[in-house]
């Protein structure tokens, strides 16, 4: 079956520390993968998407980066977190054309 | 900058009553319109994907309509139940990978 896994569920990190969030998809190959963030008081914002290994598109300039080292793995990183990086991060993919996104369980990141 | 507006921002509805809310989006470069339900402590869950002007979709007590020419979609909930309490998100898609989410309508069902 097709599933999407995201971890960790919650994270509290000091300002200036690095970040690595991981997302993996099972039961499919060559999926389009997406990272979204919801900051306080705002809607879901697309951060990055990837159509294949090593292919990353960035939607907004920011302190974050993404990598796709393997077909079903999508990683969100930062070298030095800012307070404004706090939010709820969601990984997503689209199982089939004309399907909505299927989201991972999300990571609540608090930068202190 | 593309704008996807949802209204109202928040809504309190008595159990058993019907309700609806709106998503407005740009009327050009339309590819698809998604609706999601986002319950507290869970991930958003896709309700509908709508691609054609005049589309109407239904899933149980929830239905949605789409008007791409004027740039709006309505979500209707008939006979609200406590489990309908959630945030309802719409997402305007200019392409498969170019998707803008609204801020959502937070629905509270009152017992």
PDB file of C-alpha atoms in Angstrom:
ATOM      1  CA  UNK A   1       0.000   0.000   0.000  1.00  0.00           C
ATOM      2  CA  UNK A   2       1.011   3.588  -0.557  1.00  0.00           C
ATOM      3  CA  UNK A   3       1.985   5.468   2.584  1.00  0.00           C
ATOM      4  CA  UNK A   4       3.890   8.572   3.503  1.00  0.00           C
ATOM      5  CA  UNK A   5       6.017   8.848   6.630  1.00  0.00           C
ATOM      6  CA  UNK A   6       7.312  12.006   8.205  1.00  0.00           C
ATOM      7  CA  UNK A   7       9.401  12.517  11.302  1.00  0.00           C
ATOM      8  CA  UNK A   8       9.927  13.731  13.919  1.00  0.00           C
ATOM      9  CA  UNK A   9       6.454  14.731  15.085  1.00  0.00           C
ATOM     10  CA  UNK A  10       7.645  17.578  17.277  1.00  0.00           C
ATOM     11  CA  UNK A  11      10.917  19.407  17.597  1.00  0.00           C
ATOM     12  CA  UNK A  12      12.145  22.222  19.795  1.00  0.00           C
ATOM     13  CA  UNK A  13      15.380  23.704  18.554  1.00  0.00           C
ATOM     14  CA  UNK A  14      17.455  26.727  19.608  1.00  0.00           C
ATOM     15  CA  UNK A  15      18.066  29.595  17.221  1.00  0.00           C
ATOM     16  CA  UNK A  16      21.157  28.945  15.139  1.00  0.00           C
ATOM     17  CA  UNK A  17      20.954  25.176  15.353  1.00  0.00           C
ATOM     18  CA  UNK A  18      20.658  22.936  12.268  1.00  0.00           C
ATOM     19  CA  UNK A  19      17.506  21.178  11.121  1.00  0.00           C
ATOM     20  CA  UNK A  20      16.751  17.987   9.275  1.00  0.00           C
ATOM     21  CA  UNK A  21      13.231  16.740   8.639  1.00  0.00           C
ATOM     22  CA  UNK A  22      12.726  13.551   6.721  1.00  0.00           C
ATOM     23  CA  UNK A  23       9.891  12.320   4.556  1.00  0.00           C
ATOM     24  CA  UNK A  24       9.637   8.956   2.850  1.00  0.00           C
ATOM     25  CA  UNK A  25       6.981   7.466   0.615  1.00  0.00           C
ATOM     26  CA  UNK A  26       6.269   3.763   0.237  1.00  0.00           C
ATOM     27  CA  UNK A  27       4.432   1.800  -2.388  1.00  0.00           C
ATOM     28  CA  UNK A  28       5.187   4.002  -5.348  1.00  0.00           C
ATOM     29  CA  UNK A  29       8.036   5.110  -7.538  1.00  0.00           C
ATOM     30  CA  UNK A  30       9.081   8.472  -8.927  1.00  0.00           C
ATOM     31  CA  UNK A  31       6.516  10.467  -6.946  1.00  0.00           C
ATOM     32  CA  UNK A  32       6.342  14.265  -6.976  1.00  0.00           C
ATOM     33  CA  UNK A  33       7.080  15.315  -3.412  1.00  0.00           C
ATOM     34  CA  UNK A  34       6.323  18.575  -1.652  1.00  0.00           C
ATOM     35  CA  UNK A  35       7.243  20.404   1.550  1.00  0.00           C
ATOM     36  CA  UNK A  36       4.683  22.792   2.994  1.00  0.00           C
ATOM     37  CA  UNK A  37       4.747  24.998   6.072  1.00  0.00           C
ATOM     38  CA  UNK A  38       2.012  26.617   8.084  1.00  0.00           C
ATOM     39  CA  UNK A  39       3.297  29.485  10.165  1.00  0.00           C
ATOM     40  CA  UNK A  40       1.151  31.000  12.907  1.00  0.00           C
ATOM     41  CA  UNK A  41      -1.802  32.885  11.451  1.00  0.00           C
ATOM     42  CA  UNK A  42      -0.988  31.969   7.886  1.00  0.00           C
ATOM     43  CA  UNK A  43      -2.123  29.449   5.291  1.00  0.00           C
ATOM     44  CA  UNK A  44      -0.173  26.474   4.059  1.00  0.00           C
ATOM     45  CA  UNK A  45       2.759  27.699   2.028  1.00  0.00           C
ATOM     46  CA  UNK A  46       4.609  25.611  -0.529  1.00  0.00           C
ATOM     47  CA  UNK A  47       8.326  25.631   0.248  1.00  0.00           C
ATOM     48  CA  UNK A  48       9.832  23.087  -2.131  1.00  0.00           C
ATOM     49  CA  UNK A  49       8.784  20.450  -4.577  1.00  0.00           C
ATOM     50  CA  UNK A  50      10.705  17.725  -6.334  1.00  0.00           C
ATOM     51  CA  UNK A  51       9.883  15.769  -9.466  1.00  0.00           C
ATOM     52  CA  UNK A  52      12.810  13.361  -9.145  1.00  0.00           C
ATOM     53  CA  UNK A  53      16.157  12.534  -7.554  1.00  0.00           C
ATOM     54  CA  UNK A  54      18.300  15.628  -7.228  1.00  0.00           C
ATOM     55  CA  UNK A  55      15.585  17.882  -8.698  1.00  0.00           C
ATOM     56  CA  UNK A  56      14.396  20.570  -6.315  1.00  0.00           C
ATOM     57  CA  UNK A  57      12.266  23.632  -7.040  1.00  0.00           C
ATOM     58  CA  UNK A  58      12.055  26.365  -4.451  1.00  0.00           C
ATOM     59  CA  UNK A  59       8.954  28.480  -4.224  1.00  0.00           C
ATOM     60  CA  UNK A  60      10.062  31.106  -1.739  1.00  0.00           C
ATOM     61  CA  UNK A  61      13.495  32.456  -0.754  1.00  0.00           C
ATOM     62  CA  UNK A  62      14.252  31.406   2.783  1.00  0.00           C
ATOM     63  CA  UNK A  63      16.595  29.956   5.307  1.00  0.00           C
ATOM     64  CA  UNK A  64      15.725  26.399   4.336  1.00  0.00           C
ATOM     65  CA  UNK A  65      16.880  23.921   1.715  1.00  0.00           C
ATOM     66  CA  UNK A  66      15.618  20.595   0.453  1.00  0.00           C
ATOM     67  CA  UNK A  67      17.238  17.514  -1.016  1.00  0.00           C
ATOM     68  CA  UNK A  68      16.029  14.375  -2.761  1.00  0.00           C
ATOM     69  CA  UNK A  69      18.839  11.858  -2.291  1.00  0.00           C
ATOM     70  CA  UNK A  70      16.669   8.865  -3.182  1.00  0.00           C
ATOM     71  CA  UNK A  71      13.533   8.376  -5.250  1.00  0.00           C
ATOM     72  CA  UNK A  72      11.201   8.133  -2.271  1.00  0.00           C
ATOM     73  CA  UNK A  73      13.022  10.332   0.206  1.00  0.00           C
ATOM     74  CA  UNK A  74      12.657  14.078   0.614  1.00  0.00           C
ATOM     75  CA  UNK A  75      14.612  16.005   3.236  1.00  0.00           C
ATOM     76  CA  UNK A  76      14.110  19.532   4.521  1.00  0.00           C
ATOM     77  CA  UNK A  77      17.150  21.155   6.100  1.00  0.00           C
ATOM     78  CA  UNK A  78      18.547  24.301   7.557  1.00  0.00           C
ATOM     79  CA  UNK A  79      22.082  25.138   8.601  1.00  0.00           C
ATOM     80  CA  UNK A  80      20.983  27.766  11.124  1.00  0.00           C
ATOM     81  CA  UNK A  81      17.407  28.065  12.301  1.00  0.00           C
ATOM     82  CA  UNK A  82      15.707  31.403  12.812  1.00  0.00           C
ATOM     83  CA  UNK A  83      12.790  32.162  15.110  1.00  0.00           C
ATOM     84  CA  UNK A  84      10.673  32.711  11.997  1.00  0.00           C
ATOM     85  CA  UNK A  85      11.229  29.091  10.946  1.00  0.00           C
ATOM     86  CA  UNK A  86       8.806  27.959  13.651  1.00  0.00           C
ATOM     87  CA  UNK A  87       5.704  26.359  12.246  1.00  0.00           C
ATOM     88  CA  UNK A  88       4.017  23.162  11.218  1.00  0.00           C
ATOM     89  CA  UNK A  89       5.806  21.365   8.370  1.00  0.00           C
ATOM     90  CA  UNK A  90       4.031  18.933   6.127  1.00  0.00           C
ATOM     91  CA  UNK A  91       5.384  16.628   3.469  1.00  0.00           C
ATOM     92  CA  UNK A  92       2.977  15.629   0.721  1.00  0.00           C
ATOM     93  CA  UNK A  93       2.602  13.742  -2.507  1.00  0.00           C
ATOM     94  CA  UNK A  94      -0.104  13.156  -5.083  1.00  0.00           C
ATOM     95  CA  UNK A  95      -0.984   9.443  -5.445  1.00  0.00           C
ATOM     96  CA  UNK A  96      -2.611   9.817  -8.874  1.00  0.00           C
ATOM     97  CA  UNK A  97      -3.639  12.475 -11.371  1.00  0.00           C
ATOM     98  CA  UNK A  98      -6.697  14.404 -10.206  1.00  0.00           C
ATOM     99  CA  UNK A  99      -6.150  13.218  -6.659  1.00  0.00           C
ATOM    100  CA  UNK A 100      -5.567  15.720  -3.918  1.00  0.00           C
ATOM    101  CA  UNK A 101      -2.447  15.705  -1.873  1.00  0.00           C
ATOM    102  CA  UNK A 102      -1.795  12.981   0.658  1.00  0.00           C
ATOM    103  CA  UNK A 103       0.010  14.574   3.576  1.00  0.00           C
ATOM    104  CA  UNK A 104       2.395  13.167   6.117  1.00  0.00           C
ATOM    105  CA  UNK A 105       1.599  13.474   9.792  1.00  0.00           C
ATOM    106  CA  UNK A 106       3.517  16.732  10.084  1.00  0.00           C
ATOM    107  CA  UNK A 107       6.290  18.128  12.266  1.00  0.00           C
ATOM    108  CA  UNK A 108       5.636  20.889  14.764  1.00  0.00           C
ATOM    109  CA  UNK A 109       8.884  22.895  14.916  1.00  0.00           C
ATOM    110  CA  UNK A 110       9.403  25.464  17.635  1.00  0.00           C
ATOM    111  CA  UNK A 111      12.551  27.538  17.438  1.00  0.00           C
ATOM    112  CA  UNK A 112      13.457  29.070  20.787  1.00  0.00           C
TER     113      UNK A 112
ATOM    114  CA  UNK B   1       0.864  37.429  -6.233  1.00  0.00           C
ATOM    115  CA  UNK B   2      -2.026  34.986  -6.428  1.00  0.00           C
ATOM    116  CA  UNK B   3      -4.693  35.379  -3.793  1.00  0.00           C
ATOM    117  CA  UNK B   4      -6.920  32.623  -2.512  1.00  0.00           C
ATOM    118  CA  UNK B   5      -9.481  33.929  -0.051  1.00  0.00           C
ATOM    119  CA  UNK B   6     -11.701  31.867   2.166  1.00  0.00           C
ATOM    120  CA  UNK B   7     -14.653  33.190   4.083  1.00  0.00           C
ATOM    121  CA  UNK B   8     -15.681  33.248   6.751  1.00  0.00           C
ATOM    122  CA  UNK B   9     -12.492  32.762   8.716  1.00  0.00           C
ATOM    123  CA  UNK B  10     -14.417  31.043  11.502  1.00  0.00           C
ATOM    124  CA  UNK B  11     -17.934  29.718  11.839  1.00  0.00           C
ATOM    125  CA  UNK B  12     -20.035  28.334  14.677  1.00  0.00           C
ATOM    126  CA  UNK B  13     -22.938  26.148  13.607  1.00  0.00           C
ATOM    127  CA  UNK B  14     -25.542  24.350  15.678  1.00  0.00           C
ATOM    128  CA  UNK B  15     -25.528  20.576  15.360  1.00  0.00           C
ATOM    129  CA  UNK B  16     -28.066  19.543  12.744  1.00  0.00           C
ATOM    130  CA  UNK B  17     -27.955  22.819  10.856  1.00  0.00           C
ATOM    131  CA  UNK B  18     -26.585  23.103   7.345  1.00  0.00           C
ATOM    132  CA  UNK B  19     -23.848  25.525   6.417  1.00  0.00           C
ATOM    133  CA  UNK B  20     -21.639  26.652   3.576  1.00  0.00           C
ATOM    134  CA  UNK B  21     -18.498  28.661   3.028  1.00  0.00           C
ATOM    135  CA  UNK B  22     -16.616  30.167   0.160  1.00  0.00           C
ATOM    136  CA  UNK B  23     -13.294  29.991  -1.585  1.00  0.00           C
ATOM    137  CA  UNK B  24     -12.465  32.700  -4.114  1.00  0.00           C
ATOM    138  CA  UNK B  25      -9.518  32.459  -6.458  1.00  0.00           C
ATOM    139  CA  UNK B  26      -8.103  34.010  -9.636  1.00  0.00           C
ATOM    140  CA  UNK B  27     -10.317  33.397 -12.658  1.00  0.00           C
ATOM    141  CA  UNK B  28      -7.347  32.948 -15.022  1.00  0.00           C
ATOM    142  CA  UNK B  29      -4.837  30.109 -15.417  1.00  0.00           C
ATOM    143  CA  UNK B  30      -7.135  27.636 -13.722  1.00  0.00           C
ATOM    144  CA  UNK B  31      -5.935  24.037 -13.499  1.00  0.00           C
ATOM    145  CA  UNK B  32      -7.817  22.600 -10.506  1.00  0.00           C
ATOM    146  CA  UNK B  33      -9.374  23.491  -7.178  1.00  0.00           C
ATOM    147  CA  UNK B  34      -8.923  21.262  -4.132  1.00  0.00           C
ATOM    148  CA  UNK B  35     -10.858  21.108  -0.868  1.00  0.00           C
ATOM    149  CA  UNK B  36      -9.333  19.602   2.279  1.00  0.00           C
ATOM    150  CA  UNK B  37     -10.538  18.931   5.786  1.00  0.00           C
ATOM    151  CA  UNK B  38      -7.974  19.479   8.506  1.00  0.00           C
ATOM    152  CA  UNK B  39      -8.878  18.139  11.924  1.00  0.00           C
ATOM    153  CA  UNK B  40      -6.919  19.153  14.980  1.00  0.00           C
ATOM    154  CA  UNK B  41      -3.820  16.993  15.591  1.00  0.00           C
ATOM    155  CA  UNK B  42      -4.165  15.359  12.172  1.00  0.00           C
ATOM    156  CA  UNK B  43      -3.001  16.066   8.625  1.00  0.00           C
ATOM    157  CA  UNK B  44      -5.187  17.667   5.966  1.00  0.00           C
ATOM    158  CA  UNK B  45      -7.313  15.132   4.163  1.00  0.00           C
ATOM    159  CA  UNK B  46      -8.428  15.621   0.575  1.00  0.00           C
ATOM    160  CA  UNK B  47     -12.173  15.999   0.119  1.00  0.00           C
ATOM    161  CA  UNK B  48     -12.570  17.030  -3.503  1.00  0.00           C
ATOM    162  CA  UNK B  49     -10.517  17.793  -6.577  1.00  0.00           C
ATOM    163  CA  UNK B  50     -12.467  19.872  -9.050  1.00  0.00           C
ATOM    164  CA  UNK B  51     -11.272  20.599 -12.544  1.00  0.00           C
ATOM    165  CA  UNK B  52     -14.189  21.712 -14.714  1.00  0.00           C
ATOM    166  CA  UNK B  53     -16.350  24.803 -14.570  1.00  0.00           C
ATOM    167  CA  UNK B  54     -19.733  23.799 -13.206  1.00  0.00           C
ATOM    168  CA  UNK B  55     -18.320  20.746 -11.426  1.00  0.00           C
ATOM    169  CA  UNK B  56     -20.336  19.538  -8.478  1.00  0.00           C
ATOM    170  CA  UNK B  57     -18.897  16.926  -6.143  1.00  0.00           C
ATOM    171  CA  UNK B  58     -20.543  15.118  -3.243  1.00  0.00           C
ATOM    172  CA  UNK B  59     -19.264  12.909  -0.459  1.00  0.00           C
ATOM    173  CA  UNK B  60     -21.907  11.977   2.066  1.00  0.00           C
ATOM    174  CA  UNK B  61     -23.280  15.173   3.624  1.00  0.00           C
ATOM    175  CA  UNK B  62     -20.557  17.342   2.095  1.00  0.00           C
ATOM    176  CA  UNK B  63     -20.727  18.779  -1.397  1.00  0.00           C
ATOM    177  CA  UNK B  64     -18.899  21.410  -3.403  1.00  0.00           C
ATOM    178  CA  UNK B  65     -19.530  23.511  -6.483  1.00  0.00           C
ATOM    179  CA  UNK B  66     -17.123  25.272  -8.785  1.00  0.00           C
ATOM    180  CA  UNK B  67     -17.358  28.391 -10.925  1.00  0.00           C
ATOM    181  CA  UNK B  68     -14.051  28.979 -12.685  1.00  0.00           C
ATOM    182  CA  UNK B  69     -15.289  31.912 -14.766  1.00  0.00           C
ATOM    183  CA  UNK B  70     -16.064  34.025 -11.734  1.00  0.00           C
ATOM    184  CA  UNK B  71     -13.445  32.400  -9.519  1.00  0.00           C
ATOM    185  CA  UNK B  72     -15.303  30.844  -6.610  1.00  0.00           C
ATOM    186  CA  UNK B  73     -16.163  27.521  -5.067  1.00  0.00           C
ATOM    187  CA  UNK B  74     -18.678  26.736  -2.328  1.00  0.00           C
ATOM    188  CA  UNK B  75     -18.459  23.934   0.187  1.00  0.00           C
ATOM    189  CA  UNK B  76     -21.751  22.810   1.708  1.00  0.00           C
ATOM    190  CA  UNK B  77     -22.305  20.673   4.772  1.00  0.00           C
ATOM    191  CA  UNK B  78     -25.800  19.336   5.312  1.00  0.00           C
ATOM    192  CA  UNK B  79     -27.009  18.456   8.815  1.00  0.00           C
ATOM    193  CA  UNK B  80     -23.760  19.318  10.635  1.00  0.00           C
ATOM    194  CA  UNK B  81     -22.412  16.758  13.087  1.00  0.00           C
ATOM    195  CA  UNK B  82     -19.755  17.168  15.800  1.00  0.00           C
ATOM    196  CA  UNK B  83     -17.239  15.248  13.693  1.00  0.00           C
ATOM    197  CA  UNK B  84     -17.493  17.971  11.036  1.00  0.00           C
ATOM    198  CA  UNK B  85     -15.609  20.337  13.331  1.00  0.00           C
ATOM    199  CA  UNK B  86     -12.365  21.063  11.493  1.00  0.00           C
ATOM    200  CA  UNK B  87     -10.612  23.625   9.358  1.00  0.00           C
ATOM    201  CA  UNK B  88     -11.615  23.440   5.713  1.00  0.00           C
ATOM    202  CA  UNK B  89      -8.921  24.465   3.246  1.00  0.00           C
ATOM    203  CA  UNK B  90      -9.220  25.216  -0.410  1.00  0.00           C
ATOM    204  CA  UNK B  91      -6.258  25.209  -2.770  1.00  0.00           C
ATOM    205  CA  UNK B  92      -6.115  26.875  -6.172  1.00  0.00           C
ATOM    206  CA  UNK B  93      -3.910  25.067  -8.674  1.00  0.00           C
ATOM    207  CA  UNK B  94      -2.372  26.907 -11.587  1.00  0.00           C
ATOM    208  CA  UNK B  95      -0.612  23.696 -12.548  1.00  0.00           C
ATOM    209  CA  UNK B  96       0.064  20.357 -10.918  1.00  0.00           C
ATOM    210  CA  UNK B  97       2.909  21.837  -8.890  1.00  0.00           C
ATOM    211  CA  UNK B  98       1.797  25.469  -8.559  1.00  0.00           C
ATOM    212  CA  UNK B  99      -0.739  25.393  -5.739  1.00  0.00           C
ATOM    213  CA  UNK B 100      -1.851  28.176  -3.429  1.00  0.00           C
ATOM    214  CA  UNK B 101      -3.769  27.374  -0.258  1.00  0.00           C
ATOM    215  CA  UNK B 102      -6.272  29.643   1.406  1.00  0.00           C
ATOM    216  CA  UNK B 103      -6.056  30.223   5.144  1.00  0.00           C
ATOM    217  CA  UNK B 104      -9.057  28.049   5.749  1.00  0.00           C
ATOM    218  CA  UNK B 105     -12.459  28.286   7.388  1.00  0.00           C
ATOM    219  CA  UNK B 106     -12.499  26.988  10.953  1.00  0.00           C
ATOM    220  CA  UNK B 107     -15.828  25.276  11.581  1.00  0.00           C
ATOM    221  CA  UNK B 108     -17.088  24.622  15.109  1.00  0.00           C
ATOM    222  CA  UNK B 109     -20.185  22.486  15.557  1.00  0.00           C
ATOM    223  CA  UNK B 110     -22.101  23.334  18.733  1.00  0.00           C
ATOM    224  CA  UNK B 111     -23.902  20.446  20.478  1.00  0.00           C
TER     225      UNK B 111
END
